[in-house]
Coordinates of C-alpha atoms in Angstrom, one line a residue:
M1160 CA 4.4 -65.4 -13.4
M1161 CA 6.1 -65.8 -16.8
N1162 CA 5.7 -62.1 -17.4
L1163 CA 7.3 -61.4 -14.0
M1164 CA 10.2 -63.6 -14.8
Q1165 CA 10.7 -61.8 -18.0
H1166 CA 10.9 -58.5 -16.1
L1167 CA 13.5 -60.1 -13.8
S1168 CA 15.6 -61.4 -16.6
P1169 CA 18.3 -58.7 -16.4
W1170 CA 19.1 -60.0 -12.9
I1171 CA 19.1 -63.8 -13.7
R1172 CA 22.3 -65.8 -14.0
T1173 CA 21.7 -69.3 -15.4
I1174 CA 24.1 -72.1 -14.5
D1175 CA 23.8 -75.2 -16.7
E1176 CA 26.6 -77.3 -15.2
P1177 CA 25.4 -80.3 -13.2
L1178 CA 25.7 -79.4 -9.5
D1179 CA 25.0 -81.3 -6.3
V1180 CA 22.0 -80.4 -4.2
E1181 CA 24.2 -81.2 -1.2
L1182 CA 26.4 -78.2 -0.5
E1183 CA 27.4 -77.2 -4.0
I1184 CA 24.3 -75.4 -5.1
P1185 CA 23.7 -73.6 -1.7
H1186 CA 27.4 -72.7 -1.4
I1187 CA 27.3 -70.9 -4.8
A1188 CA 24.1 -69.1 -3.8
Y1189 CA 25.6 -68.1 -0.4
A1190 CA 28.6 -66.6 -2.1
E1191 CA 26.5 -64.9 -4.8
I1192 CA 24.4 -63.0 -2.2
K1193 CA 27.6 -61.5 -0.7
K1194 CA 28.4 -59.6 -3.9
P1195 CA 27.5 -55.9 -4.2
D1196 CA 25.3 -56.8 -7.3
P1197 CA 23.9 -60.3 -6.5
K1198 CA 21.9 -62.1 -9.1
I1199 CA 19.0 -64.6 -9.1
L1200 CA 20.5 -68.0 -9.8
V1201 CA 18.8 -70.7 -11.9
F1202 CA 20.5 -74.1 -11.7
T1203 CA 19.2 -76.0 -14.6
N1204 CA 20.8 -79.4 -13.8
P1205 CA 20.6 -80.2 -10.1
V1206 CA 21.8 -83.7 -9.3
D1207 CA 22.3 -85.9 -6.2
K1208 CA 25.9 -87.1 -6.6
R1209 CA 25.5 -89.5 -3.7
S1210 CA 22.7 -91.5 -5.5
G1211 CA 23.4 -90.5 -9.1
R1212 CA 20.0 -89.0 -9.5
A1213 CA 19.3 -86.1 -11.9
Y1214 CA 16.3 -83.9 -11.2
D1215 CA 13.8 -82.8 -13.9
M1216 CA 13.2 -79.3 -12.4
P1217 CA 15.5 -76.3 -12.0
V1218 CA 16.5 -74.9 -8.6
V1219 CA 16.0 -71.1 -8.3
M1220 CA 17.9 -69.3 -5.5
N1221 CA 18.2 -65.7 -4.4
I1222 CA 14.8 -64.9 -6.0
F1223 CA 14.9 -61.7 -3.8
A1224 CA 18.5 -61.0 -5.0
N1225 CA 18.7 -57.2 -4.7
D1226 CA 16.6 -54.0 -4.1
D1227 CA 15.8 -53.7 -7.9
V1228 CA 14.5 -57.2 -8.0
V1229 CA 12.4 -56.7 -4.9
E1230 CA 10.8 -53.5 -6.4
T1231 CA 10.1 -55.4 -9.6
I1232 CA 8.4 -58.2 -7.7
F1233 CA 6.3 -55.8 -5.6
G1234 CA 5.4 -53.7 -8.6
S1235 CA 6.2 -50.4 -6.8
P1236 CA 8.7 -49.0 -4.3
P1237 CA 8.1 -50.3 -0.7
D1238 CA 7.7 -46.6 0.5
A1239 CA 4.7 -46.3 -1.9
I1240 CA 3.1 -49.4 -0.5
A1241 CA 3.8 -48.0 3.0
A1242 CA 2.0 -44.8 2.1
K1243 CA -1.0 -46.9 1.0
V1244 CA -1.0 -48.7 4.3
A1245 CA -0.8 -45.4 6.2
R1246 CA -3.8 -44.1 4.2
A1247 CA -5.8 -47.2 4.9
L1248 CA -5.1 -46.7 8.6
K1249 CA -6.0 -43.0 8.6
L1250 CA -9.1 -42.9 6.3
K1251 CA -11.1 -39.7 6.9
P1252 CA -14.5 -38.6 5.6
P1253 CA -14.0 -36.9 2.2
K1254 CA -14.6 -33.1 2.1
S1255 CA -15.2 -32.5 -1.6
F1256 CA -16.6 -34.4 -4.6
A1257 CA -13.1 -35.0 -5.9
D1258 CA -12.2 -36.4 -2.4
K1259 CA -15.2 -38.7 -2.6
L1260 CA -14.2 -40.1 -6.0
D1261 CA -10.6 -40.6 -4.8
T1262 CA -11.7 -42.3 -1.6
F1263 CA -14.2 -44.5 -3.5
K1264 CA -11.5 -45.6 -5.9
F1265 CA -9.2 -46.4 -3.0
L1266 CA -11.9 -48.4 -1.2
F1267 CA -12.9 -50.1 -4.4
D1268 CA -9.3 -51.3 -4.9
L1269 CA -9.4 -52.8 -1.4
R1270 CA -11.7 -55.5 -2.8
H1271 CA -8.6 -57.3 -4.0
V1272 CA -7.5 -57.9 -0.4
F1273 CA -9.6 -61.0 0.0
P1274 CA -8.3 -64.2 -1.8
K1275 CA -10.6 -65.8 -4.4
R1276 CA -11.3 -69.5 -4.1
L1277 CA -11.5 -71.1 -7.6
E1278 CA -13.4 -74.2 -8.6
G1279 CA -11.6 -77.2 -10.0
K1280 CA -7.9 -77.8 -10.2
G1281 CA -5.1 -75.2 -10.6
A1282 CA -1.9 -75.1 -12.5
C1283 CA -0.1 -76.4 -9.4
Q1284 CA -2.1 -79.7 -9.7
A1285 CA -1.2 -80.5 -13.3
R1286 CA 0.8 -83.6 -12.4
E1287 CA 1.5 -85.8 -9.4
I1288 CA 4.8 -87.1 -8.2
E1289 CA 5.4 -90.1 -6.1
N1290 CA 7.5 -88.8 -3.1
L1291 CA 9.8 -86.2 -1.7
S1292 CA 12.9 -87.8 -3.2
A1293 CA 11.8 -86.5 -6.6
L1294 CA 12.3 -82.9 -5.4
P1295 CA 15.8 -81.3 -5.5
I1296 CA 15.7 -80.5 -1.8
L1297 CA 19.0 -79.1 -0.6
K1298 CA 21.4 -79.8 2.2
T1299 CA 22.9 -76.4 2.9
W1300 CA 25.6 -76.8 5.5
P1301 CA 28.1 -79.6 6.5
E1302 CA 26.6 -80.1 10.0
D1303 CA 22.9 -80.0 8.9
G1304 CA 20.8 -82.9 10.2
G1305 CA 19.7 -83.6 6.6
R1306 CA 18.0 -82.0 3.7
F1307 CA 15.5 -79.1 4.4
I1308 CA 12.9 -77.3 2.4
T1309 CA 13.9 -73.7 3.1
M1310 CA 11.4 -71.6 1.1
G1311 CA 8.1 -73.4 1.7
Q1312 CA 4.9 -71.5 2.3
V1313 CA 3.2 -73.5 5.1
Y1314 CA -0.6 -73.2 5.0
T1315 CA -2.7 -74.0 8.1
Q1316 CA -6.0 -73.1 9.5
S1317 CA -7.7 -73.1 12.9
L1318 CA -9.7 -76.1 14.1
D1319 CA -13.0 -74.3 13.3
G1320 CA -11.7 -73.2 9.9
D1321 CA -12.2 -69.5 10.7
V1322 CA -8.5 -68.5 10.9
H1323 CA -6.1 -69.1 8.0
N1324 CA -2.4 -68.7 8.2
V1325 CA 0.7 -69.0 6.0
G1326 CA 4.2 -68.9 7.4
M1327 CA 7.7 -69.9 6.3
Y1328 CA 9.3 -72.5 8.4
R1329 CA 12.1 -74.9 7.6
L1330 CA 11.0 -78.5 6.9
Q1331 CA 13.4 -81.4 7.4
V1332 CA 13.1 -84.4 5.1
Y1333 CA 13.1 -87.5 7.3
D1334 CA 12.2 -89.9 4.4
D1335 CA 10.1 -90.0 1.2
R1336 CA 6.8 -89.3 3.0
R1337 CA 7.6 -87.3 6.2
L1338 CA 8.7 -83.8 7.0
G1339 CA 9.7 -82.1 10.3
M1340 CA 7.6 -79.0 11.1
H1341 CA 10.0 -76.4 12.6
W1342 CA 7.3 -74.0 13.7
Q1343 CA 8.6 -72.4 16.9
I1344 CA 6.7 -71.9 20.1
H1345 CA 5.8 -68.3 19.3
K1346 CA 4.6 -68.8 15.7
D1347 CA 1.0 -68.6 14.6
S1348 CA 1.0 -72.2 13.2
N1349 CA 2.1 -73.5 16.5
H1350 CA -0.8 -71.8 18.2
L1351 CA -3.2 -73.4 15.7
F1352 CA -1.5 -76.7 16.2
H1353 CA -2.3 -76.7 19.9
Q1354 CA -6.0 -76.4 19.0
Y1355 CA -5.8 -79.7 17.2
K1356 CA -3.7 -81.2 19.9
K1357 CA -6.2 -80.3 22.6
A1358 CA -9.0 -81.8 20.4
G1359 CA -7.0 -85.0 19.7
R1360 CA -7.3 -84.5 15.9
K1361 CA -4.8 -84.6 13.1
M1362 CA -4.0 -81.1 11.7
P1363 CA -4.1 -80.5 7.9
V1364 CA -1.0 -78.8 6.5
S1365 CA -0.1 -77.9 3.0
I1366 CA 3.2 -76.6 1.7
A1367 CA 3.4 -74.5 -1.5
I1368 CA 6.8 -73.8 -3.1
G1369 CA 7.3 -71.2 -5.8
G1370 CA 4.7 -69.4 -7.8
D1371 CA 4.6 -65.7 -7.5
P1372 CA 7.5 -64.7 -5.3
L1373 CA 5.3 -62.3 -3.4
Y1374 CA 3.5 -65.3 -1.8
T1375 CA 6.8 -66.3 -0.2
W1376 CA 7.4 -62.7 1.1
C1377 CA 3.8 -62.7 2.5
A1378 CA 4.6 -65.9 4.4
T1379 CA 7.3 -64.0 6.3
A1380 CA 5.2 -60.9 7.0
P1381 CA 4.7 -60.0 10.7
L1382 CA 1.0 -59.5 10.5
P1383 CA -1.1 -59.6 13.7
H1384 CA -2.4 -63.0 14.8
G1385 CA -5.6 -64.0 12.9
I1386 CA -5.0 -62.0 9.7
F1387 CA -4.4 -64.2 6.7
E1388 CA -1.1 -63.2 5.1
L1389 CA -2.4 -63.6 1.6
M1390 CA -4.7 -60.6 2.2
L1391 CA -1.5 -58.6 2.1
Y1392 CA -0.7 -60.1 -1.3
G1393 CA -4.0 -58.7 -2.6
F1394 CA -3.2 -55.3 -1.0
V1395 CA 0.2 -55.1 -2.6
R1396 CA -0.5 -56.7 -6.0
N1397 CA -3.9 -55.1 -6.4
E1398 CA -5.1 -58.5 -7.5
K1399 CA -6.8 -61.2 -5.6
A1400 CA -4.7 -64.2 -4.6
R1401 CA -6.2 -67.1 -6.6
L1402 CA -6.5 -70.3 -4.5
V1403 CA -7.5 -73.9 -5.2
K1404 CA -8.5 -76.6 -2.8
C1405 CA -5.9 -79.3 -2.0
L1406 CA -6.7 -82.8 -3.2
T1407 CA -6.4 -84.6 0.1
N1408 CA -7.2 -82.0 2.8
E1409 CA -9.4 -79.0 3.1
L1410 CA -6.8 -76.3 2.8
Y1411 CA -6.5 -73.8 -0.1
V1412 CA -3.2 -72.9 -1.8
P1413 CA -2.1 -70.5 -4.6
E1414 CA -3.2 -72.0 -7.9
D1415 CA 0.0 -71.0 -9.6
A1416 CA 2.4 -72.5 -7.1
D1417 CA 5.1 -74.7 -8.6
I1418 CA 4.9 -77.5 -6.1
V1419 CA 2.3 -78.4 -3.4
I1420 CA 2.9 -80.9 -0.6
E1421 CA -0.2 -81.9 1.2
G1422 CA -0.6 -83.9 4.4
F1423 CA -1.5 -84.1 8.1
V1424 CA 0.3 -83.7 11.4
D1425 CA -0.5 -86.1 14.2
P1426 CA -0.3 -84.0 17.4
E1427 CA 1.1 -87.0 19.3
V1428 CA 4.0 -87.6 17.1
T1429 CA 7.3 -85.7 17.3
E1430 CA 10.8 -86.4 16.0
I1431 CA 14.2 -84.7 16.5
E1432 CA 14.7 -81.9 14.0
G1433 CA 18.1 -80.3 13.2
M1434 CA 20.8 -79.3 13.5
F1435 CA 20.4 -76.7 10.9
G1436 CA 22.4 -73.6 10.0
D1437 CA 20.1 -70.6 10.5
H1438 CA 19.8 -66.9 9.7
T1439 CA 21.5 -66.0 12.9
G1440 CA 24.7 -67.4 11.4
Y1441 CA 24.8 -70.2 14.0
Y1442 CA 23.4 -73.8 13.9
T1443 CA 20.2 -74.2 15.8
L1444 CA 20.3 -77.3 18.1
K1445 CA 18.4 -80.5 17.9
E1446 CA 14.9 -80.4 19.3
P1447 CA 11.7 -82.5 18.9
Y1448 CA 9.1 -81.0 16.5
P1449 CA 5.9 -82.3 15.0
V1450 CA 5.9 -84.4 11.8
L1451 CA 4.0 -84.0 8.6
E1452 CA 2.8 -87.3 7.0
V1453 CA 2.6 -86.5 3.3
S1454 CA -0.6 -87.5 1.5
K1455 CA -0.1 -86.0 -1.9
I1456 CA 2.5 -84.1 -3.9
T1457 CA 1.5 -82.1 -7.1
T1458 CA 3.3 -79.8 -9.4
K1459 CA 2.9 -77.6 -12.4
T1460 CA 3.7 -79.1 -15.8
D1461 CA 7.2 -77.5 -15.8
P1462 CA 7.9 -76.7 -12.2
V1463 CA 10.8 -74.9 -10.6
Y1464 CA 12.1 -75.4 -7.1
Y1465 CA 12.6 -72.3 -4.9
A1466 CA 15.2 -72.4 -2.2
T1467 CA 17.1 -69.9 0.0
V1468 CA 20.3 -70.2 2.0
V1469 CA 20.6 -68.8 5.5
G1470 CA 23.8 -68.3 7.5
K1471 CA 26.0 -65.3 8.2
P1472 CA 24.9 -61.9 6.8
P1473 CA 24.5 -60.4 4.3
L1474 CA 21.7 -62.8 3.1
E1475 CA 18.7 -62.8 0.8
D1476 CA 16.6 -61.8 3.8
K1477 CA 18.5 -58.5 3.8
Y1478 CA 16.5 -57.6 0.6
M1479 CA 13.3 -59.3 1.8
G1480 CA 13.5 -57.3 5.0
L1481 CA 13.5 -53.9 3.4
P1482 CA 9.9 -54.0 2.2
T1483 CA 8.9 -55.5 5.6
E1484 CA 10.5 -52.5 7.4
R1485 CA 8.9 -49.9 5.1
I1486 CA 5.4 -51.5 4.8
F1487 CA 5.0 -52.2 8.5
L1488 CA 6.2 -48.8 9.8
P1489 CA 2.7 -47.3 9.6
L1490 CA 1.4 -50.2 11.7
L1491 CA 4.1 -49.7 14.3
Q1492 CA 3.3 -46.0 14.4
T1493 CA -0.3 -46.9 15.6
Q1494 CA 1.3 -48.3 18.7
A1495 CA 4.0 -45.6 19.0
P1496 CA 2.8 -42.4 17.2
D1497 CA 6.1 -40.6 17.9
L1498 CA 8.1 -43.2 16.1
I1499 CA 9.5 -41.5 13.0
D1500 CA 11.4 -44.4 11.4
Y1501 CA 13.3 -47.6 12.3
K1502 CA 16.0 -49.7 10.8
M1503 CA 17.0 -53.3 11.5
P1504 CA 20.6 -53.8 10.2
E1505 CA 21.1 -57.1 8.5
N1506 CA 24.3 -57.8 10.5
G1507 CA 22.2 -57.5 13.6
V1508 CA 20.2 -60.3 12.1
F1509 CA 17.1 -58.2 12.5
H1510 CA 15.7 -59.3 15.9
N1511 CA 19.1 -58.7 17.6
L1512 CA 19.2 -54.9 16.9
I1513 CA 16.8 -52.2 16.0
L1514 CA 17.6 -48.5 15.5
C1515 CA 14.7 -46.1 16.1
K1516 CA 14.3 -42.5 15.3
I1517 CA 11.6 -40.8 17.5
A1518 CA 10.2 -37.4 18.3
P1519 CA 10.6 -37.3 22.1
Q1520 CA 8.1 -35.0 23.8
Y1521 CA 9.0 -35.5 27.5
P1522 CA 11.6 -37.2 29.7
G1523 CA 11.5 -41.0 29.5
H1524 CA 9.6 -40.9 26.2
S1525 CA 12.1 -43.3 24.6
L1526 CA 11.4 -45.7 27.4
Q1527 CA 7.7 -45.6 26.7
I1528 CA 8.3 -46.3 23.0
M1529 CA 10.9 -49.0 23.9
H1530 CA 8.4 -51.0 26.0
A1531 CA 5.6 -50.4 23.5
L1532 CA 7.7 -52.0 20.8
W1533 CA 8.8 -54.9 23.0
G1534 CA 5.1 -55.7 23.4
V1535 CA 4.2 -55.7 19.7
G1536 CA 4.2 -59.0 17.7
Q1537 CA 7.6 -60.0 16.4
M1538 CA 9.1 -56.7 17.7
S1539 CA 8.8 -58.4 21.1
F1540 CA 11.8 -60.6 20.2
V1541 CA 14.2 -57.6 19.6
K1542 CA 17.1 -57.9 22.0
H1543 CA 18.8 -54.5 21.6
A1544 CA 17.0 -51.2 20.8
V1545 CA 18.7 -47.8 20.3
F1546 CA 16.7 -44.6 20.2
V1547 CA 17.8 -41.3 18.6
D1548 CA 15.8 -38.1 17.9
E1549 CA 15.2 -36.0 14.8
T1550 CA 18.7 -34.5 14.9
A1551 CA 20.4 -37.9 14.2
P1552 CA 21.7 -38.8 10.7
K1553 CA 19.8 -41.1 8.4
L1554 CA 19.4 -44.5 10.0
G1555 CA 21.1 -46.3 7.2
D1556 CA 24.2 -44.1 7.5
Y1557 CA 25.7 -46.5 10.1
E1558 CA 29.0 -44.8 10.8
A1559 CA 27.6 -41.3 11.2
L1560 CA 24.8 -42.7 13.3
A1561 CA 27.1 -44.7 15.5
R1562 CA 29.1 -41.5 16.2
H1563 CA 25.9 -39.6 17.0
I1564 CA 24.9 -42.4 19.5
L1565 CA 28.3 -42.5 21.2
D1566 CA 28.3 -38.8 21.6
R1567 CA 25.1 -39.2 23.7
L1568 CA 25.9 -42.4 25.5
S1569 CA 25.8 -42.5 29.3
P1570 CA 25.2 -45.3 31.7
E1571 CA 22.1 -43.6 33.3
K1572 CA 20.4 -43.6 29.9
I1573 CA 20.9 -47.4 29.4
T1574 CA 18.1 -49.7 30.4
V1575 CA 18.5 -53.4 31.0
S1576 CA 15.3 -55.4 31.1
T1577 CA 14.0 -59.0 30.7
G1578 CA 11.6 -60.3 28.1
I1579 CA 10.9 -63.0 25.6
L1580 CA 13.4 -63.9 23.0
D1581 CA 13.3 -65.6 19.6
A1582 CA 13.6 -69.4 19.8
L1583 CA 16.8 -69.2 17.8
D1584 CA 18.6 -67.1 20.4
H1585 CA 21.4 -69.1 21.9
A1586 CA 23.0 -66.6 24.3
A1587 CA 20.4 -66.3 27.1
P1588 CA 21.0 -68.5 30.2
R1589 CA 17.7 -70.2 29.6
P1590 CA 15.7 -70.7 26.3
L1591 CA 13.1 -68.1 25.2
V1592 CA 13.6 -65.6 28.0
G1593 CA 16.6 -63.2 28.5
G1594 CA 18.1 -59.8 28.8
K1595 CA 17.0 -56.8 26.7
L1596 CA 19.0 -53.6 26.2
G1597 CA 17.6 -50.2 25.5
I1598 CA 19.8 -47.1 24.8
D1599 CA 18.3 -43.6 24.9
A1600 CA 20.6 -41.6 22.7
T1601 CA 18.2 -38.7 22.3
G1602 CA 19.0 -35.2 23.5
D1603 CA 22.3 -33.3 23.9
A1604 CA 25.8 -34.6 23.5
V1605 CA 27.8 -35.5 26.6
A1606 CA 31.3 -34.4 27.4
R1607 CA 34.2 -36.6 26.4
S1608 CA 35.4 -38.5 29.5
V1609 CA 38.6 -40.4 28.3
R1610 CA 42.1 -39.4 27.3
L1611 CA 42.9 -41.2 24.1
L1612 CA 46.0 -43.3 23.4
D1613 CA 46.9 -44.8 20.1
D1614 CA 46.1 -48.5 19.5
A1615 CA 49.7 -49.7 19.9
R1616 CA 50.3 -47.9 23.2
L1617 CA 46.9 -48.9 24.6
L1618 CA 47.5 -52.6 23.6
Q1619 CA 50.8 -52.5 25.4
K1620 CA 49.2 -51.2 28.6
A1621 CA 46.4 -53.7 28.4
Q1622 CA 48.7 -56.6 27.8
A1623 CA 50.8 -55.6 30.8
L1624 CA 47.6 -55.9 32.9
H1625 CA 46.4 -59.2 31.4
G1626 CA 48.6 -61.6 29.4
D1627 CA 45.8 -63.3 27.5
I1628 CA 45.0 -60.1 25.4
V1629 CA 46.2 -60.6 21.8
A1630 CA 44.8 -57.7 19.8
L1631 CA 43.1 -54.4 20.2
R1632 CA 41.4 -51.9 17.9
Q1633 CA 39.7 -48.6 18.8
Y1634 CA 36.7 -47.3 16.7
L1635 CA 35.1 -43.8 16.4
T1636 CA 37.9 -42.2 18.3
D1637 CA 36.6 -38.7 17.6
S1638 CA 33.4 -39.5 19.5
A1639 CA 32.7 -38.8 23.2
N1640 CA 32.8 -42.5 23.9
P1641 CA 35.2 -44.4 21.6
V1642 CA 34.7 -48.2 21.4
T1643 CA 37.7 -50.4 22.2
V1644 CA 37.5 -54.0 20.9
I1645 CA 39.8 -56.4 22.8
Q1646 CA 40.5 -59.9 21.6
Y1647 CA 41.9 -62.3 24.1
E1648 CA 42.7 -66.0 24.4
K1649 CA 39.7 -67.1 26.5
R1650 CA 41.1 -69.0 29.4
R1651 CA 39.1 -66.9 31.9
P1652 CA 35.7 -65.2 31.8
A1653 CA 35.7 -61.8 30.2
R1654 CA 34.6 -60.2 33.5
E1655 CA 38.0 -61.1 35.0
V1656 CA 39.8 -59.4 32.1
F1657 CA 37.5 -56.4 32.4
D1658 CA 38.2 -56.0 36.1
A1659 CA 42.0 -56.3 35.4
L1660 CA 41.7 -53.4 33.0
A1661 CA 40.2 -51.0 35.5
P1662 CA 43.3 -48.9 35.7
L1663 CA 42.7 -48.0 32.0
A1664 CA 39.3 -46.4 32.7
E1665 CA 40.8 -43.0 32.0
H1666 CA 41.6 -44.2 28.4
I1667 CA 38.7 -46.6 27.6
A1668 CA 35.0 -45.6 27.5
V1669 CA 33.4 -48.7 26.0
C1670 CA 35.2 -52.0 26.0
V1671 CA 34.0 -54.9 23.9
F1672 CA 35.5 -58.4 24.4
V1673 CA 35.8 -61.1 21.8
D1674 CA 37.6 -64.4 21.8
T1675 CA 40.1 -65.7 19.3
R1676 CA 37.7 -68.1 17.5
Q1677 CA 37.2 -66.6 14.1
N1678 CA 37.1 -63.0 15.2
D1679 CA 38.9 -60.1 13.6
V1680 CA 39.2 -56.8 15.5
D1681 CA 39.5 -55.0 12.1
N1682 CA 36.2 -56.3 10.8
P1683 CA 33.4 -54.1 12.4
Y1684 CA 30.6 -55.6 10.2
M1685 CA 31.1 -59.1 11.5
L1686 CA 31.9 -57.9 15.0
V1687 CA 28.5 -56.3 15.2
W1688 CA 27.1 -59.6 14.0
R1689 CA 29.0 -61.7 16.6
V1690 CA 28.5 -59.4 19.6
T1691 CA 24.7 -58.8 19.1
N1692 CA 24.3 -62.6 18.8
N1693 CA 26.4 -63.5 21.7
I1694 CA 25.4 -61.2 24.5
D1695 CA 22.6 -61.4 27.1
A1696 CA 22.2 -57.8 28.4
A1697 CA 21.4 -58.9 31.9
R1698 CA 24.6 -60.9 32.2
D1699 CA 27.1 -59.5 29.7
I1700 CA 27.1 -55.7 30.2
W1701 CA 28.9 -53.9 33.0
F1702 CA 28.9 -50.2 33.9
E1703 CA 31.8 -49.6 36.3
P1704 CA 34.5 -48.2 36.0
M1705 CA 33.7 -48.1 32.2
I1706 CA 31.1 -49.8 30.0
G1707 CA 32.1 -53.4 29.3
I1708 CA 30.5 -55.8 26.9
D1709 CA 31.2 -59.6 26.8
G1710 CA 30.8 -60.7 23.2
T1711 CA 32.6 -64.0 23.6
N1712 CA 31.2 -67.5 23.1
K1713 CA 30.0 -68.7 26.5
D1714 CA 30.8 -72.0 28.2
Q1715 CA 31.1 -73.6 31.6
M1716 CA 33.7 -71.1 32.8
D1717 CA 31.0 -68.4 32.4
G1718 CA 28.4 -70.5 34.3
F1719 CA 26.7 -71.1 31.0
T1720 CA 25.0 -74.6 31.1
R1721 CA 23.2 -74.7 27.7
E1722 CA 24.9 -76.0 24.6
W1723 CA 26.6 -73.3 22.6
P1724 CA 26.2 -73.8 18.9
A1725 CA 28.9 -73.5 16.3
D1726 CA 28.7 -70.8 13.7
V1727 CA 28.0 -71.6 10.1
V1728 CA 30.8 -72.0 7.6
C1729 CA 31.1 -73.5 4.2
D1730 CA 32.8 -76.9 3.6
A1731 CA 36.3 -75.8 2.8
E1732 CA 37.0 -78.5 0.2
V1733 CA 33.7 -77.9 -1.6
F1734 CA 34.1 -74.2 -1.5
A1735 CA 37.7 -74.4 -2.9
D1736 CA 36.6 -76.7 -5.7
L1737 CA 33.8 -74.4 -6.7
R1738 CA 36.2 -71.5 -6.8
R1739 CA 38.6 -73.5 -8.9
R1740 CA 35.9 -74.3 -11.4
G1741 CA 34.9 -70.6 -11.6
L1742 CA 31.4 -71.2 -10.1
I1743 CA 32.3 -69.0 -7.1
D1744 CA 34.2 -65.8 -8.0
L1745 CA 34.6 -64.0 -4.7
D1746 CA 38.0 -62.6 -4.0
D1747 CA 39.9 -63.6 -0.9
D1748 CA 39.1 -60.3 1.0
T1749 CA 35.4 -60.7 0.6
T1750 CA 35.6 -64.4 1.5
A1751 CA 37.5 -63.5 4.7
R1752 CA 35.4 -60.4 5.5
Y1753 CA 32.1 -62.4 5.6
Q1754 CA 33.8 -65.4 7.2
L1755 CA 32.5 -67.9 4.6
V1756 CA 35.0 -70.6 5.5
G1757 CA 36.3 -71.7 8.9
E1758 CA 39.8 -71.1 10.2

């Protein structure tokens, strides 16, 4: 690990000034990750200003700071690891002696996949600490329900001990010896938890923090149920994960972790967890979750505390997500062989938007792949999927790709379905189930169907039809289906405004509505974030006399009965103070573009 940190040193920024674990440290990390060249941050003097406590371990944030850092952590480019995965999935009998030697070497290297259990104690058990208050656990956002561990590797196993799992779930600190376990209903740890609940037994849980950063990435990897994520560690690192037994339960954790929190979860005990700003960019609401009773906390001799910050994109998970995309492409291709590539843009917060390039062989092929993906593991949470063929631009060239899609957009090639949603989705009429959107943008371009007006003239006409409209911006006006973003003062449902604009159908192909609450029609990056978060395809998309999309916040006037969460913003006073002290050096344009501070 020390050798790895030396390799990462060109991307490390050390901050020695005493800084508060409540808001100050996470706000600095949140601002840093918005830069074009973000750094790993090491805060050497974390303090709790409320209690006057100084902590004896540094806080490390943005450990996956950029693409170069990620490649250094993985030891090779993600595409090279993906090629290794593809080879493992397509092993064939060797045809020559040289092939046999090469295949034998490849298979011999696979011996590293299975973790090694060591005897005795590990470096992670060098010392014991009394309680959770000794750890520099952060409070990230002003409305958070308390302090949360944000980068914990949560180790669990099945009741019979045959299935082992590690996931990354946020963990709220209730007091010195109790943590909230935010494992959502679809997560593997939750499935294992129900085995213990049915048997009426307490569930052992251990949380590792730090160590090799690759452990943390493995905890986020979307492996099929029943496959231990640390097998992926051995596959990538070409070294066995080295594990030691916990001191108070039967679980095994990485011997080089910086911190280990051991304990048990009583299936009959729950407590309200949250609110908490999440990677959707919104707060997740308060809900009851199981509670971990801490039985032991151990650390290395000189531990560091890893943490991440989640909120509006771009975030650290942008860089963590790239190897996930690349490495898991071959696995997705086993379910959809004509899938060439895919991309999950970070401002679509991954599960809200997926772009797929396919090789269609027959009519409806995109529909087949669409439904195949919606039935595969974490892909089943994807809300909006867009399919293009081999003629499309590179998936990461978003402007050119958007133009290509709009040139092929037609209502008859849009599919609206219903399926399961991520527990963090807030837009569906009911939790966990809602609308899905699939767009088939393969094939030939369509004819342009609208007569374009300039923005000022179109706004004038729109305002004459509905007085609540305050701003308008047209995008990709050279495409067959330009997108018109309309901002209005929301005193009526967006559908009423849409209907009022029917006379403009000859000028508008696709109309997207946003309200006036921290939206900017000139900021397409955040508009994509806002709209993909806020729509339920079955409720918020209309097709006559033009395509309409309601990207507004929903409330009672829309017939929406769930609580709509606030979006995440930094504390204005703390943010301004950190800028004044030179600890945040973002310019005003970047701060406004990513909507870091509320209006």
